[in-house]
mmCIF file of C-alpha atoms in Angstrom:
data_model
loop_
_atom_site.group_PDB
_atom_site.id
_atom_site.type_symbol
_atom_site.label_atom_id
_atom_site.label_comp_id
_atom_site.label_asym_id
_atom_site.label_seq_id
_atom_site.Cartn_x
_atom_site.Cartn_y
_atom_site.Cartn_z
ATOM 1 C CA UNK A 1 158.183 38.021 192.910
ATOM 2 C CA UNK A 2 158.390 41.067 190.642
ATOM 3 C CA UNK A 3 158.310 41.182 186.905
ATOM 4 C CA UNK A 4 157.889 43.818 184.207
ATOM 5 C CA UNK A 5 156.233 43.397 180.861
ATOM 6 C CA UNK A 6 156.514 46.019 178.116
ATOM 7 C CA UNK A 7 153.694 46.112 175.506
ATOM 8 C CA UNK A 8 153.997 48.719 172.688
ATOM 9 C CA UNK A 9 156.170 50.917 174.823
ATOM 10 C CA UNK A 10 153.942 50.717 177.926
ATOM 11 C CA UNK A 11 155.486 49.175 181.028
ATOM 12 C CA UNK A 12 153.434 46.958 183.350
ATOM 13 C CA UNK A 13 155.002 45.944 186.703
ATOM 14 C CA UNK A 14 153.585 42.676 188.014
ATOM 15 C CA UNK A 15 153.985 42.275 191.747
ATOM 16 C CA UNK A 16 153.286 39.355 194.114
ATOM 17 C CA UNK A 17 151.454 41.118 196.934
ATOM 18 C CA UNK A 18 152.263 38.457 199.531
ATOM 19 C CA UNK A 19 155.934 39.327 199.152
ATOM 20 C CA UNK A 20 155.304 42.899 200.323
ATOM 21 C CA UNK A 21 154.397 42.255 203.937
ATOM 22 C CA UNK A 22 157.714 43.671 205.030
ATOM 23 C CA UNK A 23 158.271 41.058 207.735
ATOM 24 C CA UNK A 24 161.874 40.275 206.729
ATOM 25 C CA UNK A 25 161.117 36.910 205.097
ATOM 26 C CA UNK A 26 163.257 35.663 202.282
ATOM 27 C CA UNK A 27 160.599 36.308 199.619
ATOM 28 C CA UNK A 28 160.088 39.832 200.962
ATOM 29 C CA UNK A 29 163.787 40.521 200.768
ATOM 30 C CA UNK A 30 164.001 39.183 197.195
ATOM 31 C CA UNK A 31 160.977 41.289 196.144
ATOM 32 C CA UNK A 32 162.408 44.458 197.700
ATOM 33 C CA UNK A 33 165.753 43.846 195.910
ATOM 34 C CA UNK A 34 163.998 43.329 192.562
ATOM 35 C CA UNK A 35 161.892 46.485 193.073
ATOM 36 C CA UNK A 36 165.031 48.497 193.879
ATOM 37 C CA UNK A 37 166.823 47.232 190.768
ATOM 38 C CA UNK A 38 163.782 47.960 188.479
ATOM 39 C CA UNK A 39 163.446 51.387 190.018
ATOM 40 C CA UNK A 40 167.089 52.178 189.164
ATOM 41 C CA UNK A 41 166.518 51.199 185.595
ATOM 42 C CA UNK A 42 163.384 53.368 185.351
ATOM 43 C CA UNK A 43 165.151 56.351 186.923
ATOM 44 C CA UNK A 44 168.091 56.259 184.574
ATOM 45 C CA UNK A 45 165.712 55.909 181.631
ATOM 46 C CA UNK A 46 163.800 58.878 182.860
ATOM 47 C CA UNK A 47 167.005 60.910 183.101
ATOM 48 C CA UNK A 48 168.131 59.759 179.665
ATOM 49 C CA UNK A 49 171.501 58.337 180.649
ATOM 50 C CA UNK A 50 172.414 55.122 182.412
ATOM 51 C CA UNK A 51 175.591 53.732 183.909
ATOM 52 C CA UNK A 52 177.328 50.873 182.100
ATOM 53 C CA UNK A 53 175.946 48.293 184.543
ATOM 54 C CA UNK A 54 172.321 49.408 184.189
ATOM 55 C CA UNK A 55 169.997 48.274 181.388
ATOM 56 C CA UNK A 56 168.602 50.691 178.811
ATOM 57 C CA UNK A 57 165.515 48.562 178.098
ATOM 58 C CA UNK A 58 162.867 51.168 179.142
ATOM 59 C CA UNK A 59 163.382 53.641 176.333
ATOM 60 C CA UNK A 60 161.375 55.772 175.663
ATOM 61 C CA UNK A 61 160.614 56.296 179.352
ATOM 62 C CA UNK A 62 157.019 56.091 180.525
ATOM 63 C CA UNK A 63 155.707 55.797 184.000
ATOM 64 C CA UNK A 64 154.783 52.137 184.630
ATOM 65 C CA UNK A 65 151.429 50.645 185.507
ATOM 66 C CA UNK A 66 151.146 48.502 188.635
ATOM 67 C CA UNK A 67 149.320 45.122 188.469
ATOM 68 C CA UNK A 68 148.942 43.257 191.744
ATOM 69 C CA UNK A 69 146.426 41.242 193.767
ATOM 70 C CA UNK A 70 146.135 43.423 196.890
ATOM 71 C CA UNK A 71 144.904 46.979 196.620
ATOM 72 C CA UNK A 72 147.104 49.774 197.886
ATOM 73 C CA UNK A 73 146.663 50.928 201.458
ATOM 74 C CA UNK A 74 143.283 52.307 202.368
ATOM 75 C CA UNK A 75 141.238 52.245 205.611
ATOM 76 C CA UNK A 76 138.089 51.056 203.809
ATOM 77 C CA UNK A 77 136.062 51.659 200.658
ATOM 78 C CA UNK A 78 134.796 55.044 201.816
ATOM 79 C CA UNK A 79 137.895 56.466 200.137
ATOM 80 C CA UNK A 80 136.607 55.295 196.792
ATOM 81 C CA UNK A 81 134.956 57.502 194.187
ATOM 82 C CA UNK A 82 131.154 57.307 194.417
ATOM 83 C CA UNK A 83 129.614 56.397 191.100
ATOM 84 C CA UNK A 84 127.342 53.768 189.594
ATOM 85 C CA UNK A 85 130.185 51.619 188.322
ATOM 86 C CA UNK A 86 132.407 51.507 191.405
ATOM 87 C CA UNK A 87 129.874 51.976 194.272
ATOM 88 C CA UNK A 88 126.586 50.473 195.159
ATOM 89 C CA UNK A 89 124.455 49.849 198.228
ATOM 90 C CA UNK A 90 126.613 47.569 200.426
ATOM 91 C CA UNK A 91 126.390 47.882 204.208
ATOM 92 C CA UNK A 92 129.948 46.446 204.521
ATOM 93 C CA UNK A 93 131.754 49.085 202.529
ATOM 94 C CA UNK A 94 132.786 51.049 205.628
ATOM 95 C CA UNK A 95 134.349 48.033 207.356
ATOM 96 C CA UNK A 96 137.975 48.657 208.209
ATOM 97 C CA UNK A 97 140.640 46.873 206.165
ATOM 98 C CA UNK A 98 143.446 45.051 207.907
ATOM 99 C CA UNK A 99 146.843 45.987 206.480
ATOM 100 C CA UNK A 100 148.414 42.883 204.990
ATOM 101 C CA UNK A 101 145.055 41.081 204.840
ATOM 102 C CA UNK A 102 142.654 43.114 202.721
ATOM 103 C CA UNK A 103 145.127 45.782 201.548
ATOM 104 C CA UNK A 104 148.856 46.468 201.468
ATOM 105 C CA UNK A 105 150.374 48.135 204.484
ATOM 106 C CA UNK A 106 150.893 51.910 204.354
ATOM 107 C CA UNK A 107 154.684 51.387 204.446
ATOM 108 C CA UNK A 108 154.680 48.919 201.466
ATOM 109 C CA UNK A 109 152.337 51.228 199.584
ATOM 110 C CA UNK A 110 154.575 54.292 200.000
ATOM 111 C CA UNK A 111 157.563 52.136 199.007
ATOM 112 C CA UNK A 112 155.915 51.098 195.717
ATOM 113 C CA UNK A 113 154.680 54.590 194.850
ATOM 114 C CA UNK A 114 157.992 56.280 195.579
ATOM 115 C CA UNK A 115 160.009 53.711 193.623
ATOM 116 C CA UNK A 116 157.814 53.381 190.556
ATOM 117 C CA UNK A 117 155.788 56.625 190.369
ATOM 118 C CA UNK A 118 152.949 54.718 188.586
ATOM 119 C CA UNK A 119 150.650 56.025 185.956
ATOM 120 C CA UNK A 120 147.868 53.792 187.287
ATOM 121 C CA UNK A 121 147.404 50.791 189.577
ATOM 122 C CA UNK A 122 145.125 47.794 189.180
ATOM 123 C CA UNK A 123 144.195 45.287 191.845
ATOM 124 C CA UNK A 124 141.505 42.932 193.076
ATOM 125 C CA UNK A 125 141.226 40.742 196.235
ATOM 126 C CA UNK A 126 138.409 42.690 198.037
ATOM 127 C CA UNK A 127 135.701 41.474 195.648
ATOM 128 C CA UNK A 128 134.344 45.066 195.476
ATOM 129 C CA UNK A 129 135.005 47.683 192.813
ATOM 130 C CA UNK A 130 136.813 50.844 193.686
ATOM 131 C CA UNK A 131 138.214 53.876 191.859
ATOM 132 C CA UNK A 132 140.504 56.032 193.984
ATOM 133 C CA UNK A 133 142.585 59.094 193.206
ATOM 134 C CA UNK A 134 146.009 59.364 194.593
ATOM 135 C CA UNK A 135 147.634 62.823 194.877
ATOM 136 C CA UNK A 136 150.869 62.296 196.799
ATOM 137 C CA UNK A 137 153.686 61.625 196.151
ATOM 138 C CA UNK A 138 152.524 61.392 192.525
ATOM 139 C CA UNK A 139 149.094 61.669 190.906
ATOM 140 C CA UNK A 140 147.405 58.502 189.514
ATOM 141 C CA UNK A 141 144.226 56.488 189.639
ATOM 142 C CA UNK A 142 143.911 53.146 191.377
ATOM 143 C CA UNK A 143 141.317 50.718 190.130
ATOM 144 C CA UNK A 144 140.125 47.648 192.145
ATOM 145 C CA UNK A 145 138.111 45.350 190.003
ATOM 146 C CA UNK A 146 135.004 43.683 191.364
ATOM 147 C CA UNK A 147 134.773 39.909 191.601
ATOM 148 C CA UNK A 148 134.155 38.020 188.340
ATOM 149 C CA UNK A 149 132.313 35.283 190.223
ATOM 150 C CA UNK A 150 128.763 35.226 191.480
ATOM 151 C CA UNK A 151 130.048 33.341 194.516
ATOM 152 C CA UNK A 152 131.524 36.620 195.821
ATOM 153 C CA UNK A 153 128.592 38.859 195.050
ATOM 154 C CA UNK A 154 125.678 39.686 192.767
ATOM 155 C CA UNK A 155 127.599 42.315 190.717
ATOM 156 C CA UNK A 156 130.297 40.569 188.578
ATOM 157 C CA UNK A 157 132.379 42.911 186.433
ATOM 158 C CA UNK A 158 135.660 43.247 184.544
ATOM 159 C CA UNK A 159 137.673 46.247 183.406
ATOM 160 C CA UNK A 160 138.444 47.281 179.855
ATOM 161 C CA UNK A 161 141.470 49.634 179.712
ATOM 162 C CA UNK A 162 142.644 51.786 176.798
ATOM 163 C CA UNK A 163 146.232 52.914 177.247
ATOM 164 C CA UNK A 164 147.935 55.639 175.212
ATOM 165 C CA UNK A 165 150.952 57.837 175.734
ATOM 166 C CA UNK A 166 148.850 60.485 177.457
ATOM 167 C CA UNK A 167 146.027 58.566 179.161
ATOM 168 C CA UNK A 168 144.886 55.407 180.856
ATOM 169 C CA UNK A 169 141.132 55.159 180.189
ATOM 170 C CA UNK A 170 139.199 52.515 182.036
ATOM 171 C CA UNK A 171 135.648 51.263 181.432
ATOM 172 C CA UNK A 172 133.751 48.974 183.773
ATOM 173 C CA UNK A 173 132.012 46.096 181.945
ATOM 174 C CA UNK A 174 129.111 44.573 183.799
ATOM 175 C CA UNK A 175 128.114 40.914 183.474
ATOM 176 C CA UNK A 176 124.501 39.933 184.180
ATOM 177 C CA UNK A 177 123.583 39.930 187.836
ATOM 178 C CA UNK A 178 123.061 36.472 189.278
ATOM 179 C CA UNK A 179 119.520 37.538 190.305
ATOM 180 C CA UNK A 180 118.845 38.692 186.733
ATOM 181 C CA UNK A 181 119.911 35.311 185.301
ATOM 182 C CA UNK A 182 117.742 33.515 187.938
ATOM 183 C CA UNK A 183 114.772 35.647 186.975
ATOM 184 C CA UNK A 184 115.353 34.940 183.309
ATOM 185 C CA UNK A 185 115.619 31.178 183.908
ATOM 186 C CA UNK A 186 112.532 31.279 186.103
ATOM 187 C CA UNK A 187 110.545 33.231 183.577
ATOM 188 C CA UNK A 188 111.725 30.929 180.745
ATOM 189 C CA UNK A 189 110.766 27.849 182.777
ATOM 190 C CA UNK A 190 107.302 29.303 183.548
ATOM 191 C CA UNK A 191 106.718 30.169 179.852
ATOM 192 C CA UNK A 192 107.810 26.669 178.776
ATOM 193 C CA UNK A 193 105.379 25.133 181.331
ATOM 194 C CA UNK A 194 102.618 27.318 180.072
ATOM 195 C CA UNK A 195 103.437 26.402 176.501
ATOM 196 C CA UNK A 196 103.508 22.771 177.325
ATOM 197 C CA UNK A 197 100.222 22.964 179.268
ATOM 198 C CA UNK A 198 98.623 24.924 176.384
ATOM 199 C CA UNK A 199 99.933 22.378 173.851
ATOM 200 C CA UNK A 200 98.584 19.439 175.946
ATOM 201 C CA UNK A 201 95.255 21.168 176.450
ATOM 202 C CA UNK A 202 95.051 21.964 172.758
ATOM 203 C CA UNK A 203 95.742 18.386 171.803
ATOM 204 C CA UNK A 204 93.031 17.165 174.155
ATOM 205 C CA UNK A 205 90.526 19.685 172.769
ATOM 206 C CA UNK A 206 91.316 18.682 169.213
ATOM 207 C CA UNK A 207 91.028 15.025 170.092
ATOM 208 C CA UNK A 208 87.641 15.646 171.750
ATOM 209 C CA UNK A 209 86.481 17.674 168.811
ATOM 210 C CA UNK A 210 87.439 14.875 166.442
ATOM 211 C CA UNK A 211 85.571 12.313 168.470
ATOM 212 C CA UNK A 212 82.469 14.448 168.577
ATOM 213 C CA UNK A 213 82.781 15.134 164.840
ATOM 214 C CA UNK A 214 83.190 11.435 164.138
ATOM 215 C CA UNK A 215 80.174 10.521 166.272
ATOM 216 C CA UNK A 216 78.061 13.217 164.579
ATOM 217 C CA UNK A 217 79.054 11.862 161.183
ATOM 218 C CA UNK A 218 78.129 8.323 162.145
ATOM 219 C CA UNK A 219 74.775 9.409 163.542
ATOM 220 C CA UNK A 220 73.863 10.816 160.216
#
């Protein structure tokens, strides 16, 4: 339900969002227990001393980065930063999210933030890009990546992150819009048809010219 991967000293916490509904199910209980245990390890690494029964695997200490499917709690995408990469004209952006369906519940969100104090959080699920600044209880940026598939919208993107000891820098990489690809295919098809028509017409003209030339030669 919960795992942590360390790459070059940077800790990434991978969380199964479905196990954070907080409804008392077995999977939810297991996930909460794993989160508590990981949080204890991170806290003792932060303090610089651990008890004998706690692992020392997170040295040097760095605040972890959350990776999960559901975004953290928000009412809708009106809370997102307005810019060209993470916002565009979409009349559904102010539709309310249902906790546990489109986003984590407020309780589960506070639980994760308080336990892990993340440097950044990455998510998906909504099929719309979002960049949101969290201030309390700790400061960090949350990024929701847009859908990679045209089936979910005309604006497929992916994120390219550069992570250092001081910063988490994120760039939005845009794939061609489906409409752009359709226009390119249509224009290419039209050009090919025009070229084919021109080639056919040219062949006929040349053939007619040869016939006339041959007849003129014979008449002489």
